[in-house]
mmCIF file of C-alpha atoms in Angstrom:
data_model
loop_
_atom_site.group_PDB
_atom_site.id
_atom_site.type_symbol
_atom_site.label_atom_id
_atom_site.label_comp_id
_atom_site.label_asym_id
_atom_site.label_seq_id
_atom_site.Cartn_x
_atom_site.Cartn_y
_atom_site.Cartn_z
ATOM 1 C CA UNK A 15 106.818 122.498 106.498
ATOM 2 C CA UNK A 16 103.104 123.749 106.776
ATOM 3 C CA UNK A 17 102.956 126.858 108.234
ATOM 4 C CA UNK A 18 99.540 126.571 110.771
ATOM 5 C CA UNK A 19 96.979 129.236 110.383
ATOM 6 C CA UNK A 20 95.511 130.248 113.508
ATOM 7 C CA UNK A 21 92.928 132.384 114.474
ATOM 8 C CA UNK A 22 92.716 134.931 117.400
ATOM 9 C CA UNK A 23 90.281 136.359 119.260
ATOM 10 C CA UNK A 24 89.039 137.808 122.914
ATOM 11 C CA UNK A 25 85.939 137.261 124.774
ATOM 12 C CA UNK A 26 85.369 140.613 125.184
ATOM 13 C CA UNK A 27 84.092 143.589 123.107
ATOM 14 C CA UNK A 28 84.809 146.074 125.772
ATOM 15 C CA UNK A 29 87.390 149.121 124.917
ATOM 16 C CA UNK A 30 90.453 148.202 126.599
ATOM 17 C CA UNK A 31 89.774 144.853 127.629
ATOM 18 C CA UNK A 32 92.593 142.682 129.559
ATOM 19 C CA UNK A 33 91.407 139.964 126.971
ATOM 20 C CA UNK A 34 91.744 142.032 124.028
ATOM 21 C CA UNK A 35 95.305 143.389 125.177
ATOM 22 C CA UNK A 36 95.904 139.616 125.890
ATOM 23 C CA UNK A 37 95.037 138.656 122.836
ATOM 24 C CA UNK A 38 97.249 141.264 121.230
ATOM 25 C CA UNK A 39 100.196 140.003 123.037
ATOM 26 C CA UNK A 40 99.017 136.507 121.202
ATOM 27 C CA UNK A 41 98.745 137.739 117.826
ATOM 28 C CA UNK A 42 102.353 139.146 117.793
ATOM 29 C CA UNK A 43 103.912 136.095 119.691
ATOM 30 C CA UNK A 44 102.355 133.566 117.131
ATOM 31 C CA UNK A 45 103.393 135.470 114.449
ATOM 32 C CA UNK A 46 106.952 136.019 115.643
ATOM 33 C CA UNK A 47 107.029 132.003 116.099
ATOM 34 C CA UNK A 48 106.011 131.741 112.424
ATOM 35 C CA UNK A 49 102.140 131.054 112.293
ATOM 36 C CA UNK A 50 99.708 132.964 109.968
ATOM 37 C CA UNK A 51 97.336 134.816 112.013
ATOM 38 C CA UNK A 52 93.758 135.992 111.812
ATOM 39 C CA UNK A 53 92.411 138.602 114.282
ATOM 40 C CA UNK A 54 88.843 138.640 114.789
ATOM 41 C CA UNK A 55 86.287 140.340 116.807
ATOM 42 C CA UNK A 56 83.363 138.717 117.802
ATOM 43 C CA UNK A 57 81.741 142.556 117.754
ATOM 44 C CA UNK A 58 81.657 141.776 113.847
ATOM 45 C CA UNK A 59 79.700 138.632 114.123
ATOM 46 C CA UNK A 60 76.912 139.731 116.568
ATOM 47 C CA UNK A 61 74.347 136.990 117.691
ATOM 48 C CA UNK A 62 71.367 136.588 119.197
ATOM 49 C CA UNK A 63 70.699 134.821 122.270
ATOM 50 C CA UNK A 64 70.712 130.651 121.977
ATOM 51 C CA UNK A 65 67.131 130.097 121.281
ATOM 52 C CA UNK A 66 65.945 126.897 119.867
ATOM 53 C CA UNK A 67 62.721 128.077 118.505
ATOM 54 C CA UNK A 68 64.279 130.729 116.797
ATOM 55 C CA UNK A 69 66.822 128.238 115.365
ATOM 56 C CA UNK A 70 64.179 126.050 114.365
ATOM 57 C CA UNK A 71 61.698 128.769 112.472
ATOM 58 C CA UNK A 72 64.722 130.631 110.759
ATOM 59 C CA UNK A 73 67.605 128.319 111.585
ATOM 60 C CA UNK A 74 71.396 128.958 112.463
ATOM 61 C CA UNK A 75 72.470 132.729 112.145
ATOM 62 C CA UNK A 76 74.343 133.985 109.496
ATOM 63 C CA UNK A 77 77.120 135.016 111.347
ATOM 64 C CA UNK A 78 77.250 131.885 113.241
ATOM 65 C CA UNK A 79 78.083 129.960 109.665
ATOM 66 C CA UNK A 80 80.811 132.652 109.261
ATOM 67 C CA UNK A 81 82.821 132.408 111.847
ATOM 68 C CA UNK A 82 82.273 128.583 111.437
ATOM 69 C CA UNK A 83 83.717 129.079 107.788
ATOM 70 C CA UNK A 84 86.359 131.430 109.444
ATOM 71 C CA UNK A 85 87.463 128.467 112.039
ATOM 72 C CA UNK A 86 87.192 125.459 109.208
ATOM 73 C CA UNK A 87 89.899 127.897 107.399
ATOM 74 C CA UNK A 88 92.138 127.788 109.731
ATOM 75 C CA UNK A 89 94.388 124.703 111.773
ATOM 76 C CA UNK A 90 93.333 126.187 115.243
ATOM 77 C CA UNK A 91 92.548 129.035 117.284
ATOM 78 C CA UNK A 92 93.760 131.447 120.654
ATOM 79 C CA UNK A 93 90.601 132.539 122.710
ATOM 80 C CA UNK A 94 91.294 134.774 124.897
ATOM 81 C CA UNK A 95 89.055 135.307 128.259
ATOM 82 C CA UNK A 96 87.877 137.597 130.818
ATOM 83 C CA UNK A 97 86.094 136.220 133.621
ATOM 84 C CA UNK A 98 81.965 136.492 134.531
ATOM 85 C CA UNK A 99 81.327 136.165 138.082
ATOM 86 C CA UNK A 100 83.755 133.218 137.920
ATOM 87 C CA UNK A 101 82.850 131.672 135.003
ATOM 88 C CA UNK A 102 82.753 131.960 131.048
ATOM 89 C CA UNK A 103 81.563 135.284 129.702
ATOM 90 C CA UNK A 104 77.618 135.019 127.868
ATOM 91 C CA UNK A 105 79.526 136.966 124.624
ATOM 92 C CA UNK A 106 81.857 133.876 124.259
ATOM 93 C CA UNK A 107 79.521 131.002 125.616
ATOM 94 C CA UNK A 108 76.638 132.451 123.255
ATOM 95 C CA UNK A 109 78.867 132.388 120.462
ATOM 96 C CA UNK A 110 80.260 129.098 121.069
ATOM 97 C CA UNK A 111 76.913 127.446 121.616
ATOM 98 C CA UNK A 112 75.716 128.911 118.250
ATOM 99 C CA UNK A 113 79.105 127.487 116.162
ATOM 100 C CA UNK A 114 78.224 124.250 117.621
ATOM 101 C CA UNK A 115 74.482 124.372 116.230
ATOM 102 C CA UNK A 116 76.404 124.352 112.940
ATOM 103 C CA UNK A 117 75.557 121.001 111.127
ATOM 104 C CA UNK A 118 75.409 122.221 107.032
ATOM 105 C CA UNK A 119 77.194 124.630 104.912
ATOM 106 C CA UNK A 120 75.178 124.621 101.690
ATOM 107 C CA UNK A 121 74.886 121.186 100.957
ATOM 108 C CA UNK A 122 77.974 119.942 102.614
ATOM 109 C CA UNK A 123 78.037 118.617 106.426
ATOM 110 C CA UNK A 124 80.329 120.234 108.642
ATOM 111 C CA UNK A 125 81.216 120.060 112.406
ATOM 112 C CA UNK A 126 83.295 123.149 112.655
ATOM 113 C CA UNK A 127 84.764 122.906 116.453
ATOM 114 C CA UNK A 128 85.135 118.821 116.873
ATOM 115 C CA UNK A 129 89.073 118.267 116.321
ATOM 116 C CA UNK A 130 90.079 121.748 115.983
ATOM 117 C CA UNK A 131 92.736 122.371 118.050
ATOM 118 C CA UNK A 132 92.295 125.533 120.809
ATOM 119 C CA UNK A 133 95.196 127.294 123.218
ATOM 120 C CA UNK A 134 93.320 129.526 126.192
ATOM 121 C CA UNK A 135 94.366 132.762 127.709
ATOM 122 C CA UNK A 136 92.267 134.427 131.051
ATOM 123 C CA UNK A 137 92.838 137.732 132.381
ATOM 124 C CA UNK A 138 91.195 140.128 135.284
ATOM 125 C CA UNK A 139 92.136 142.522 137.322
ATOM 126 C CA UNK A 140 92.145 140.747 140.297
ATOM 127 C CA UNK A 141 94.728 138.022 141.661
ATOM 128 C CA UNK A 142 93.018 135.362 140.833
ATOM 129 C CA UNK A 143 93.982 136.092 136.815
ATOM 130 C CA UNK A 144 90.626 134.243 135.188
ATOM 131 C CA UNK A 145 91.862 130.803 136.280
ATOM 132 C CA UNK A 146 88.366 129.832 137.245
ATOM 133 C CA UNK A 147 86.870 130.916 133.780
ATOM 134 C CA UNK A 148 89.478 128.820 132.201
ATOM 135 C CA UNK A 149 88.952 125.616 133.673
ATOM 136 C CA UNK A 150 84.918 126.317 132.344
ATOM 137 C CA UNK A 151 85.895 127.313 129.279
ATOM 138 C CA UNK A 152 88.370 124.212 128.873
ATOM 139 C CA UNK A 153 85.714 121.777 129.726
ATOM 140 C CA UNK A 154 82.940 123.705 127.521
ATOM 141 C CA UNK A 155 85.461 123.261 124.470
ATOM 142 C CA UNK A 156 86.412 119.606 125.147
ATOM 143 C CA UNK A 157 82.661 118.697 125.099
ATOM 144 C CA UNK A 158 82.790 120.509 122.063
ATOM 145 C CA UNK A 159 85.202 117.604 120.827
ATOM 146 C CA UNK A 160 87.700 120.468 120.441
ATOM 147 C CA UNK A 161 91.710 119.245 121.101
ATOM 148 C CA UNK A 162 92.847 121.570 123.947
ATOM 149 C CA UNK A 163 96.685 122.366 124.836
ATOM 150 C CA UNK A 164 97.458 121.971 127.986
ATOM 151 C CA UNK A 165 99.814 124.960 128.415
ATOM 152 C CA UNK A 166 97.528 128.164 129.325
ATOM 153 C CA UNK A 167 98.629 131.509 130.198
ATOM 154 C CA UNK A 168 96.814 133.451 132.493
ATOM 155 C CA UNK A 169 97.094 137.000 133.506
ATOM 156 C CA UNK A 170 96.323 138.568 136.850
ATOM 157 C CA UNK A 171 96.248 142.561 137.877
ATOM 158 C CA UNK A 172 95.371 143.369 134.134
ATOM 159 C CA UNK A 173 95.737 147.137 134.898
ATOM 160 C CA UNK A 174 99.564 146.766 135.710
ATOM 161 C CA UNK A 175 100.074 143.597 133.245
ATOM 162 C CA UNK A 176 100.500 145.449 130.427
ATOM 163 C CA UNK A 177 103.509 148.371 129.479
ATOM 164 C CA UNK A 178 103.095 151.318 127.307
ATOM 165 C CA UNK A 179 103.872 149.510 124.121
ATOM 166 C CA UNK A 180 100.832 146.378 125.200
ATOM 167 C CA UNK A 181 103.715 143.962 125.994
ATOM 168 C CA UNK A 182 103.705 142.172 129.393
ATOM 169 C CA UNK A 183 105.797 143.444 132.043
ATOM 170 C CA UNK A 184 106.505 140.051 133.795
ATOM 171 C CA UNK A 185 109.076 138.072 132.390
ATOM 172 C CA UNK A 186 107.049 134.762 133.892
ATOM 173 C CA UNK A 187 103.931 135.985 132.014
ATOM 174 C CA UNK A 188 106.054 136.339 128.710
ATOM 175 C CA UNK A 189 107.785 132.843 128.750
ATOM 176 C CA UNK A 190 104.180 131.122 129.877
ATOM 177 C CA UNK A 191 102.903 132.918 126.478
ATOM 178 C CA UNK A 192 105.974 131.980 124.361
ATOM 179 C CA UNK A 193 105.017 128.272 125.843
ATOM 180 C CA UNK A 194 101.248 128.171 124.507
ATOM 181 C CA UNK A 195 102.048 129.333 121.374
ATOM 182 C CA UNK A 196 104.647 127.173 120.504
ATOM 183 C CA UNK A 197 102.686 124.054 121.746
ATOM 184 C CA UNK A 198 99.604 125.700 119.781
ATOM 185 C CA UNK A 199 101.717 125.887 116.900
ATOM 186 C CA UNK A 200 103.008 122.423 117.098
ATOM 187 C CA UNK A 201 100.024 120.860 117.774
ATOM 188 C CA UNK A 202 97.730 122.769 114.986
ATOM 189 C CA UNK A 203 100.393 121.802 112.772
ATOM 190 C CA UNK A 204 100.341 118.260 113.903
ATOM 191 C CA UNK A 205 96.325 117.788 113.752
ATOM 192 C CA UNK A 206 95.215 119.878 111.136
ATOM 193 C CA UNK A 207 91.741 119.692 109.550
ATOM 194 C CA UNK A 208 91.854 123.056 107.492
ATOM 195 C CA UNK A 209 89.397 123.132 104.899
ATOM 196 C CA UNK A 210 89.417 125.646 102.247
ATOM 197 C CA UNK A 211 87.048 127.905 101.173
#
């Protein structure tokens, strides 16, 4: 049996984030179900802002072709997402929208997002747990042509969430993560369009 590679990252570079504490709660339930796992930041792959012009006088950003390399590498992903006035942080959409600029890697074509297959996570501090932002993001990635589960896992009162050794406190919370992983797993497994380096 295959065993899926998946890669993991948060929305957020802020120290402390719900995302990135979310995120680490991912990690160590994928791996515990068996997947190989890739932790990323998106601090390490810094962008500038979508601009068309710029793309068409120097064209896509290096570090947009590596994280499409590191997502072509691997059978899906876990994003993991705060929430923006309701909506999809500019970090996450402004990397997003540069990975889909991605047409050529050296000579080769490539369309790094369209069938990869994506599991979401949301988190705030509020009651409300990111649920808007996750709906956006969902629709942002299907356009994308990305395959996305339908289990999600979303996290509310991110100060409490969270005990002293970064596991969740609420049993609910736990099995709704067990749930996306294993149906991330599954399905990554299932679809895979892995390409390596």
């Amino acid at each position: 049996m295959v065993i899926p590679r998946l890669l993991v990252f948060a929305g957020s570079n802020r120290t402390g984030a719900y995302s990135g504490r979310t995120a680490d709660v991912a990690q160590k339930e994928l791996a515990m179900q068996g997947a190989e796992v890739t932790r990323i930041s998106l601090a390490d792959y810094p962008l500038p802002i979508l601009d068309e012009d710029l793309e068409r006088d120097k064209g896509v950003p290096e570090n947009a072709l590596k994280l499409a390399r590191q997502i072509a590498a691997h059978d899906g992903m876990l994003i993991a997402t705060p929430e923006y006035n309701g909506s999809i942080p500019p970090l996450l959409k402004n990397t997003i929208d540069w990975v889909s600029r991605v047409r050529r890697d050296g000579g080769r074509a490539v369309r790094p997002l369209a069938g990869k297959v994506a599991g979401l996570c949301s988190s705030s501090n509020g009651h409300f747990a990111g649920i808007r932002c996750i709906n956006h993001l969902r629709a942002v990635l299907v356009r994308c042509q990305m395959e996305v589960v339908a289990p999600e896992c979303s996290v509310p009162d991110g100060a409490e969430a969270f005990d002293e050794s970064g596991n969740f406190r609420d049993e609910r919370l736990l099995k709704s993560m067990e749930h996306l992983c294993r149906t991330l797993i599954e399905t990554s497994r299932m679809l895979s369009t892995r390409t390596e380096p």
